[in-house]
Amino acid sequence: MVQMEPCPATAPRADWTVDELLAIYETPLLDLIDQASRVHRQHHDPRAIQRASLFSIKTGGCPEDCGYCPQSAHHAEVKLTRDKIMDPAQVVAAARAAKAGGAARFCMGAAWREVRDGTEFDAVVEMVRGVAGIGMESCVTLGMLKPHQAERLAEAGLTAYNHNLDTSPEFYGRVIGTRSYQDRLDTLAVVRKAGIKLCCGGIIGMGETNRDRAALIQVLAAQTPHPESVPINTLVPVPGTPMALRPPVEALELVRMVATARIAMPASQVRLSAGRRDLSPEAQVLCFIAGANSIFAGDHLLTTPNCEEDADTALLRAVGAHP
Ligand code: SAM
Ligand code: DTB
Ligand code: SF4
């Protein structure tokens, strides 16, 4: 049998440069969407749009100072009720309900800087085992992780670990002071080594430039293999956080970000994440055309409201989406 070389135009590349990605990001929109859509269709069924459900298993009081985040203890003016770790049985019941509502993936978030061994982590491992046991993809985001902890999560059946780089290395220090970009990269390597898939993306709308957006995608796409899942969040400006008064992002900028991520990481799942509530159905459809193939469904994200379930059902029906 003749061995076929992979098509050079679409084989995943790890050597994108920031300049190349910035040029893609700034391509006239009609051409950009067309290019991204072609790449998307070469690698995915465009009507396969996954619904993921988000659940906060430990809310608020986080020692990190992330400028965007309502859960940081540094932003004392945010009105948020802190909650300690949830009971695993309750979390698995929520996962079961999400599955019945059409979600294929259940994502659990904890407002921690890092994982500490002990009863709380034992509870998380139990949640992961329970979610895997009902046949859903599972994802957790718990902050920094040590190798033995990643191995325990892998053994419990965890599908993916979410750990966002959020923005470019250059802009990072303007957003977060309590940890470094390298800390983030180190945890990503620990996750990979344990054989867990990576869910890693970022946020637009924090005051970064187009070059910062391109630089974030450059770092993501330099991972080998690419993160299997790339969440693209738009800042949800929460009163009491330092970013509460940031001007909203133009929907077409989000379309550009999705398209650039899709072109740079053709085989990854690109997730239209926080901020979707402020998008019209038309803007969301443009994101799907440009390569987004997953949404967070459900009436809340971690601490902020999400889209109405009926509106999502109507949108997904209109585009002919199937899981
Ligand atoms: N503490 C863990 C961590 O930071 O990795 C997990 C939870 S943290 C809430 C998960 C992600 O949510 C962050 O990395 C950030 O990208 C996103 N996020 C948090 N607040 C947000 C906001 N106001 N708008 C958009 N995205 C946000
Ligand atoms: C991701 O990139 N976005 C999700 C998930 N991963 C954990 C979190 C969005 C949080 C939005 C603000 C909130 O609801 O607290
Ligand atoms: Fe803590 Fe994560 Fe929020 Fe940062 S993003 S303050 S680490 S919960």
Short mmCIF file of C-alpha atoms and ligand atoms in Angstrom, two decimals:
data_model
loop_
_atom_site.label_atom_id
_atom_site.label_comp_id
_atom_site.label_asym_id
_atom_site.label_seq_id
_atom_site.Cartn_x
_atom_site.Cartn_y
_atom_site.Cartn_z
CA MET A 1 0.00 0.00 0.00
CA VAL A 2 1.25 3.50 -0.84
CA GLN A 3 1.95 5.57 2.25
CA MET A 4 0.25 8.96 1.88
CA GLU A 5 2.00 12.03 3.27
CA PRO A 6 -0.35 14.14 5.40
CA CYS A 7 -1.62 17.19 3.53
CA PRO A 8 0.88 19.97 4.35
CA ALA A 9 -1.85 22.60 4.38
CA THR A 10 -3.71 20.99 7.25
CA ALA A 11 -1.27 18.81 9.22
CA PRO A 12 -0.99 20.20 12.77
CA ARG A 13 2.04 22.46 13.10
CA ALA A 14 3.83 23.35 16.32
CA ASP A 15 6.04 26.05 14.81
CA TRP A 16 3.62 28.90 14.14
CA THR A 17 5.17 32.31 14.72
CA VAL A 18 3.43 35.20 16.43
CA ASP A 19 3.78 37.28 13.23
CA GLU A 20 2.13 34.57 11.14
CA LEU A 21 -0.72 34.22 13.61
CA LEU A 22 -1.18 37.98 13.88
CA ALA A 23 -1.41 38.18 10.08
CA ILE A 24 -4.06 35.44 10.16
CA TYR A 25 -5.95 37.20 12.98
CA GLU A 26 -6.00 40.44 10.98
CA THR A 27 -6.99 38.88 7.64
CA PRO A 28 -10.11 40.50 6.10
CA LEU A 29 -12.97 38.78 7.88
CA LEU A 30 -14.65 37.14 4.88
CA ASP A 31 -11.39 35.49 3.89
CA LEU A 32 -10.51 34.57 7.47
CA ILE A 33 -13.86 32.88 8.10
CA ASP A 34 -13.65 31.03 4.78
CA GLN A 35 -10.11 29.78 5.51
CA ALA A 36 -11.01 28.70 9.06
CA SER A 37 -14.19 27.01 7.90
CA ARG A 38 -12.31 24.97 5.30
CA VAL A 39 -9.76 23.82 7.89
CA HIS A 40 -12.61 23.03 10.27
CA ARG A 41 -14.44 20.89 7.71
CA GLN A 42 -11.27 18.98 6.82
CA HIS A 43 -10.89 17.88 10.42
CA HIS A 44 -14.39 17.83 11.94
CA ASP A 45 -18.03 17.28 11.20
CA PRO A 46 -19.15 20.94 11.47
CA ARG A 47 -22.54 19.91 12.87
CA ALA A 48 -20.96 17.93 15.72
CA ILE A 49 -21.18 20.52 18.49
CA GLN A 50 -20.55 19.21 21.98
CA ARG A 51 -22.45 20.43 25.01
CA ALA A 52 -20.39 20.57 28.19
CA SER A 53 -21.72 21.33 31.63
CA LEU A 54 -19.85 23.37 34.24
CA PHE A 55 -20.08 22.88 37.99
CA SER A 56 -18.33 24.74 40.80
CA ILE A 57 -17.26 22.12 43.34
CA LYS A 58 -15.52 24.66 45.63
CA THR A 59 -16.42 28.31 45.32
CA GLY A 60 -14.53 31.50 46.23
CA GLY A 61 -11.81 32.42 48.69
CA CYS A 62 -8.97 31.67 46.26
CA PRO A 63 -5.50 32.94 47.30
CA GLU A 64 -4.53 33.83 43.69
CA ASP A 65 -5.05 37.42 42.50
CA CYS A 66 -6.27 36.84 38.91
CA GLY A 67 -7.64 40.26 37.89
CA TYR A 68 -10.63 38.85 36.02
CA CYS A 69 -11.81 36.37 38.61
CA PRO A 70 -14.70 36.87 41.04
CA GLN A 71 -13.40 33.97 43.15
CA SER A 72 -10.14 35.62 44.17
CA ALA A 73 -9.98 36.49 47.88
CA HIS A 74 -8.00 39.59 46.83
CA HIS A 75 -11.16 41.16 45.39
CA ALA A 76 -13.03 41.63 48.67
CA GLU A 77 -15.74 43.79 47.10
CA VAL A 78 -17.13 41.02 44.93
CA LYS A 79 -20.49 39.79 46.22
CA LEU A 80 -20.01 36.04 46.29
CA THR A 81 -21.00 33.35 48.75
CA ARG A 82 -18.05 31.11 49.47
CA ASP A 83 -18.69 27.39 49.59
CA LYS A 84 -16.53 24.55 50.80
CA ILE A 85 -16.01 21.38 48.79
CA MET A 86 -19.26 19.77 47.63
CA ASP A 87 -20.39 16.30 48.52
CA PRO A 88 -19.33 13.87 45.72
CA ALA A 89 -22.76 12.17 45.61
CA GLN A 90 -24.42 15.54 44.94
CA VAL A 91 -21.91 16.35 42.20
CA VAL A 92 -22.44 13.01 40.47
CA ALA A 93 -26.21 13.55 40.68
CA ALA A 94 -25.72 16.92 38.94
CA ALA A 95 -23.63 15.21 36.26
CA ARG A 96 -26.39 12.65 35.73
CA ALA A 97 -28.93 15.46 35.30
CA ALA A 98 -26.61 17.27 32.86
CA LYS A 99 -26.25 14.07 30.85
CA ALA A 100 -30.03 13.67 30.71
CA GLY A 101 -30.15 17.25 29.38
CA GLY A 102 -27.76 16.43 26.51
CA ALA A 103 -24.31 17.20 27.97
CA ALA A 104 -21.50 14.84 26.97
CA ARG A 105 -18.85 16.37 29.19
CA PHE A 106 -18.94 17.41 32.84
CA CYS A 107 -16.41 20.01 33.98
CA MET A 108 -15.74 20.65 37.66
CA GLY A 109 -13.95 23.76 38.89
CA ALA A 110 -12.36 24.52 42.27
CA ALA A 111 -11.15 27.92 43.44
CA TRP A 112 -7.75 26.62 44.50
CA ARG A 113 -4.24 27.81 43.79
CA GLU A 114 -3.06 24.21 43.91
CA VAL A 115 -4.16 20.76 44.93
CA ARG A 116 -3.34 19.62 48.47
CA ASP A 117 -3.43 15.96 49.40
CA GLY A 118 -6.11 15.09 51.94
CA THR A 119 -9.85 14.68 52.31
CA GLU A 120 -10.77 17.44 49.83
CA PHE A 121 -8.67 15.95 47.06
CA ASP A 122 -9.97 12.48 47.95
CA ALA A 123 -13.47 13.87 47.37
CA VAL A 124 -12.47 15.23 43.94
CA VAL A 125 -11.05 11.82 42.97
CA GLU A 126 -14.37 10.27 44.01
CA MET A 127 -16.26 12.80 41.85
CA VAL A 128 -14.07 12.01 38.84
CA ARG A 129 -14.64 8.28 39.32
CA GLY A 130 -18.38 8.85 39.61
CA VAL A 131 -18.63 11.02 36.48
CA ALA A 132 -16.54 8.56 34.46
CA GLY A 133 -18.78 5.78 35.80
CA ILE A 134 -21.89 7.28 34.23
CA GLY A 135 -20.20 7.38 30.82
CA MET A 136 -19.49 11.10 30.55
CA GLU A 137 -16.23 12.80 29.65
CA SER A 138 -14.87 14.40 32.81
CA CYS A 139 -12.74 17.50 33.22
CA VAL A 140 -11.46 19.20 36.37
CA THR A 141 -9.70 22.49 36.96
CA LEU A 142 -8.01 22.63 40.35
CA GLY A 143 -4.97 24.88 39.92
CA MET A 144 -1.40 23.62 40.13
CA LEU A 145 -0.86 19.89 40.29
CA LYS A 146 1.97 17.54 41.33
CA PRO A 147 2.80 14.35 39.37
CA HIS A 148 1.38 11.90 41.95
CA GLN A 149 -1.89 13.88 42.05
CA ALA A 150 -2.18 13.83 38.26
CA GLU A 151 -1.64 10.09 38.35
CA ARG A 152 -4.46 9.63 40.86
CA LEU A 153 -6.79 11.62 38.63
CA ALA A 154 -5.76 9.57 35.59
CA GLU A 155 -6.40 6.33 37.47
CA ALA A 156 -9.86 7.57 38.47
CA GLY A 157 -10.69 7.94 34.77
CA LEU A 158 -10.27 11.70 34.22
CA THR A 159 -10.58 12.67 30.55
CA ALA A 160 -9.04 16.16 30.62
CA TYR A 161 -7.50 18.76 32.93
CA ASN A 162 -8.35 22.42 32.36
CA HIS A 163 -5.53 24.84 33.05
CA ASN A 164 -5.65 28.06 31.03
CA LEU A 165 -2.70 30.20 29.99
CA ASP A 166 -5.23 33.04 29.74
CA THR A 167 -3.11 35.49 27.67
CA SER A 168 0.34 36.13 26.19
CA PRO A 169 3.52 35.73 28.27
CA GLU A 170 4.05 39.51 27.87
CA PHE A 171 0.62 40.57 29.17
CA TYR A 172 0.37 37.92 31.90
CA GLY A 173 1.98 40.03 34.65
CA ARG A 174 -0.68 42.72 34.16
CA VAL A 175 -3.40 40.17 34.96
CA ILE A 176 -1.92 37.91 37.67
CA GLY A 177 0.87 38.56 40.18
CA THR A 178 0.71 35.50 42.43
CA ARG A 179 2.01 32.96 39.91
CA SER A 180 4.10 32.93 36.76
CA TYR A 181 3.51 31.81 33.20
CA GLN A 182 6.16 29.14 33.81
CA ASP A 183 4.13 27.76 36.76
CA ARG A 184 1.27 27.26 34.32
CA LEU A 185 3.47 25.57 31.71
CA ASP A 186 4.93 23.27 34.39
CA THR A 187 1.48 22.03 35.41
CA LEU A 188 0.54 21.46 31.76
CA ALA A 189 3.61 19.20 31.44
CA VAL A 190 2.64 17.28 34.61
CA VAL A 191 -0.86 16.69 33.20
CA ARG A 192 0.47 15.46 29.86
CA LYS A 193 2.95 13.13 31.53
CA ALA A 194 0.11 11.41 33.38
CA GLY A 195 -1.62 10.74 30.04
CA ILE A 196 -4.51 13.14 30.69
CA LYS A 197 -5.78 15.30 27.82
CA LEU A 198 -5.19 19.04 28.04
CA CYS A 199 -7.90 21.67 28.05
CA CYS A 200 -6.05 24.96 27.77
CA GLY A 201 -7.07 28.33 26.40
CA GLY A 202 -7.56 31.91 27.41
CA ILE A 203 -9.61 35.05 27.73
CA ILE A 204 -10.02 38.03 25.42
CA GLY A 205 -11.20 41.47 26.50
CA MET A 206 -8.76 42.12 29.37
CA GLY A 207 -7.02 45.05 27.65
CA GLU A 208 -4.61 42.92 25.60
CA THR A 209 -3.56 43.75 22.02
CA ASN A 210 -4.12 41.68 18.90
CA ARG A 211 -0.45 40.68 19.17
CA ASP A 212 -1.09 39.33 22.69
CA ARG A 213 -3.96 37.26 21.33
CA ALA A 214 -1.73 35.90 18.56
CA ALA A 215 1.03 35.22 21.11
CA LEU A 216 -1.35 33.20 23.31
CA ILE A 217 -2.27 31.05 20.32
CA GLN A 218 1.41 30.68 19.44
CA VAL A 219 2.19 29.26 22.91
CA LEU A 220 -0.85 26.96 22.84
CA ALA A 221 0.01 25.67 19.37
CA ALA A 222 3.66 25.11 20.37
CA GLN A 223 2.51 22.34 22.72
CA THR A 224 3.07 18.91 21.21
CA PRO A 225 0.55 17.53 20.71
CA HIS A 226 -1.76 20.54 20.67
CA PRO A 227 -4.16 20.81 23.63
CA GLU A 228 -7.07 18.56 22.69
CA SER A 229 -9.45 21.24 23.94
CA VAL A 230 -9.06 25.02 23.65
CA PRO A 231 -11.58 27.17 25.55
CA ILE A 232 -11.92 30.71 24.23
CA ASN A 233 -13.46 32.90 26.94
CA THR A 234 -14.58 36.49 26.61
CA LEU A 235 -14.12 38.43 29.83
CA VAL A 236 -17.22 38.42 32.01
CA PRO A 237 -16.70 41.73 33.82
CA VAL A 238 -17.79 41.10 37.40
CA PRO A 239 -18.42 44.10 39.72
CA GLY A 240 -15.75 44.28 42.43
CA THR A 241 -12.97 42.78 40.26
CA PRO A 242 -10.23 45.05 38.87
CA MET A 243 -11.59 44.35 35.37
CA ALA A 244 -15.20 45.25 36.14
CA LEU A 245 -15.15 48.31 33.89
CA ARG A 246 -13.38 46.89 30.85
CA PRO A 247 -15.23 47.77 27.66
CA PRO A 248 -17.03 44.83 26.04
CA VAL A 249 -15.35 42.87 23.25
CA GLU A 250 -16.81 43.25 19.74
CA ALA A 251 -18.35 39.93 18.72
CA LEU A 252 -16.36 39.97 15.48
CA GLU A 253 -13.11 40.04 17.46
CA LEU A 254 -14.20 36.83 19.12
CA VAL A 255 -14.94 35.36 15.68
CA ARG A 256 -11.36 36.29 14.67
CA MET A 257 -9.95 34.62 17.80
CA VAL A 258 -11.94 31.43 17.20
CA ALA A 259 -10.91 31.35 13.53
CA THR A 260 -7.22 31.87 14.35
CA ALA A 261 -7.30 29.13 17.00
CA ARG A 262 -9.03 26.81 14.53
CA ILE A 263 -6.45 27.42 11.79
CA ALA A 264 -3.49 27.04 14.17
CA MET A 265 -4.86 23.94 15.94
CA PRO A 266 -6.95 22.20 13.28
CA ALA A 267 -7.71 18.97 15.15
CA SER A 268 -8.47 20.46 18.59
CA GLN A 269 -11.89 21.06 20.01
CA VAL A 270 -12.44 24.84 20.19
CA ARG A 271 -14.84 25.75 22.98
CA LEU A 272 -16.97 28.86 22.93
CA SER A 273 -16.82 29.46 26.67
CA ALA A 274 -17.49 32.38 29.06
CA GLY A 275 -19.14 35.46 27.59
CA ARG A 276 -21.47 33.61 25.22
CA ARG A 277 -24.47 35.12 27.02
CA ASP A 278 -23.68 38.49 25.47
CA LEU A 279 -23.57 37.13 21.91
CA SER A 280 -26.48 37.20 19.51
CA PRO A 281 -27.46 33.86 17.94
CA GLU A 282 -26.02 35.21 14.66
CA ALA A 283 -22.62 35.90 16.26
CA GLN A 284 -22.60 32.40 17.74
CA VAL A 285 -23.37 30.92 14.33
CA LEU A 286 -20.41 32.84 12.89
CA CYS A 287 -18.23 31.31 15.63
CA PHE A 288 -19.47 27.83 14.68
CA ILE A 289 -18.70 28.51 11.01
CA ALA A 290 -15.24 29.75 12.02
CA GLY A 291 -14.52 26.52 13.88
CA ALA A 292 -16.03 26.52 17.36
CA ASN A 293 -17.39 23.06 18.11
CA SER A 294 -18.37 23.07 21.74
CA ILE A 295 -20.35 25.24 24.15
CA PHE A 296 -20.94 25.32 27.86
CA ALA A 297 -24.64 24.66 28.24
CA GLY A 298 -26.63 25.18 31.42
CA ASP A 299 -27.95 28.25 33.17
CA HIS A 300 -24.71 29.11 34.98
CA LEU A 301 -20.95 28.93 34.46
CA LEU A 302 -18.98 28.73 37.73
CA THR A 303 -20.28 31.82 39.53
CA THR A 304 -21.92 33.85 36.75
CA PRO A 305 -25.06 33.26 34.69
CA ASN A 306 -24.91 31.56 31.30
CA CYS A 307 -27.30 31.42 28.35
CA GLU A 308 -30.94 30.37 28.74
CA GLU A 309 -31.29 26.68 28.06
CA ASP A 310 -34.25 27.17 25.72
CA ALA A 311 -32.30 29.65 23.61
CA ASP A 312 -29.41 27.17 23.31
CA THR A 313 -31.73 24.36 22.35
CA ALA A 314 -33.29 26.55 19.64
CA LEU A 315 -29.88 27.66 18.36
CA LEU A 316 -28.47 24.14 18.21
CA ARG A 317 -31.62 22.92 16.48
CA ALA A 318 -31.43 25.76 13.94
CA VAL A 319 -27.84 24.93 12.97
CA GLY A 320 -28.64 21.22 12.82
CA ALA A 321 -26.18 20.35 15.57
CA HIS A 322 -25.79 16.81 16.79
CA PRO A 323 -23.54 15.66 19.65
N1 SAM B 1 -8.43 27.93 40.03
C1 SAM B 1 -8.26 27.17 38.85
C2 SAM B 1 -7.41 27.85 37.81
O1 SAM B 1 -7.32 29.06 37.80
O2 SAM B 1 -6.85 27.15 36.98
C3 SAM B 1 -9.59 26.78 38.23
C4 SAM B 1 -10.77 27.70 38.20
S1 SAM B 1 -10.63 29.18 37.21
C5 SAM B 1 -12.17 29.97 37.60
C6 SAM B 1 -10.81 28.61 35.51
C7 SAM B 1 -10.71 29.62 34.42
O3 SAM B 1 -11.89 30.41 34.35
C8 SAM B 1 -9.61 30.64 34.47
O4 SAM B 1 -8.40 30.13 34.04
C9 SAM B 1 -10.11 31.72 33.52
O5 SAM B 1 -9.60 31.50 32.22
C10 SAM B 1 -11.63 31.53 33.55
N2 SAM B 1 -12.32 32.71 34.12
C11 SAM B 1 -12.40 33.02 35.43
N3 SAM B 1 -13.09 34.17 35.61
C12 SAM B 1 -13.45 34.60 34.37
C13 SAM B 1 -14.15 35.74 33.90
N4 SAM B 1 -14.61 36.66 34.72
N5 SAM B 1 -14.35 35.86 32.58
C14 SAM B 1 -13.86 34.91 31.72
N6 SAM B 1 -13.19 33.83 32.11
C15 SAM B 1 -12.96 33.66 33.42
C1 DTB B 2 -12.80 27.90 31.00
O1 DTB B 2 -11.90 28.20 30.18
N1 DTB B 2 -13.87 28.64 31.23
C2 DTB B 2 -14.70 28.06 32.25
C3 DTB B 2 -13.98 26.72 32.54
N2 DTB B 2 -12.81 26.82 31.75
C4 DTB B 2 -13.65 26.32 33.91
C5 DTB B 2 -14.86 28.95 33.44
C6 DTB B 2 -15.49 30.29 33.10
C7 DTB B 2 -15.72 31.07 34.35
C8 DTB B 2 -16.45 32.36 34.09
C9 DTB B 2 -16.64 33.16 35.32
C10 DTB B 2 -17.48 32.50 36.38
O2 DTB B 2 -18.61 32.03 36.11
O3 DTB B 2 -17.05 32.50 37.54
FE1 SF4 B 3 -8.29 31.33 41.77
FE2 SF4 B 3 -8.60 30.20 39.39
FE3 SF4 B 3 -9.97 32.43 40.03
FE4 SF4 B 3 -7.35 32.60 39.63
S1 SF4 B 3 -8.90 31.99 38.12
S2 SF4 B 3 -8.48 33.52 41.34
S3 SF4 B 3 -6.67 30.63 40.42
S4 SF4 B 3 -10.19 30.43 40.98
#
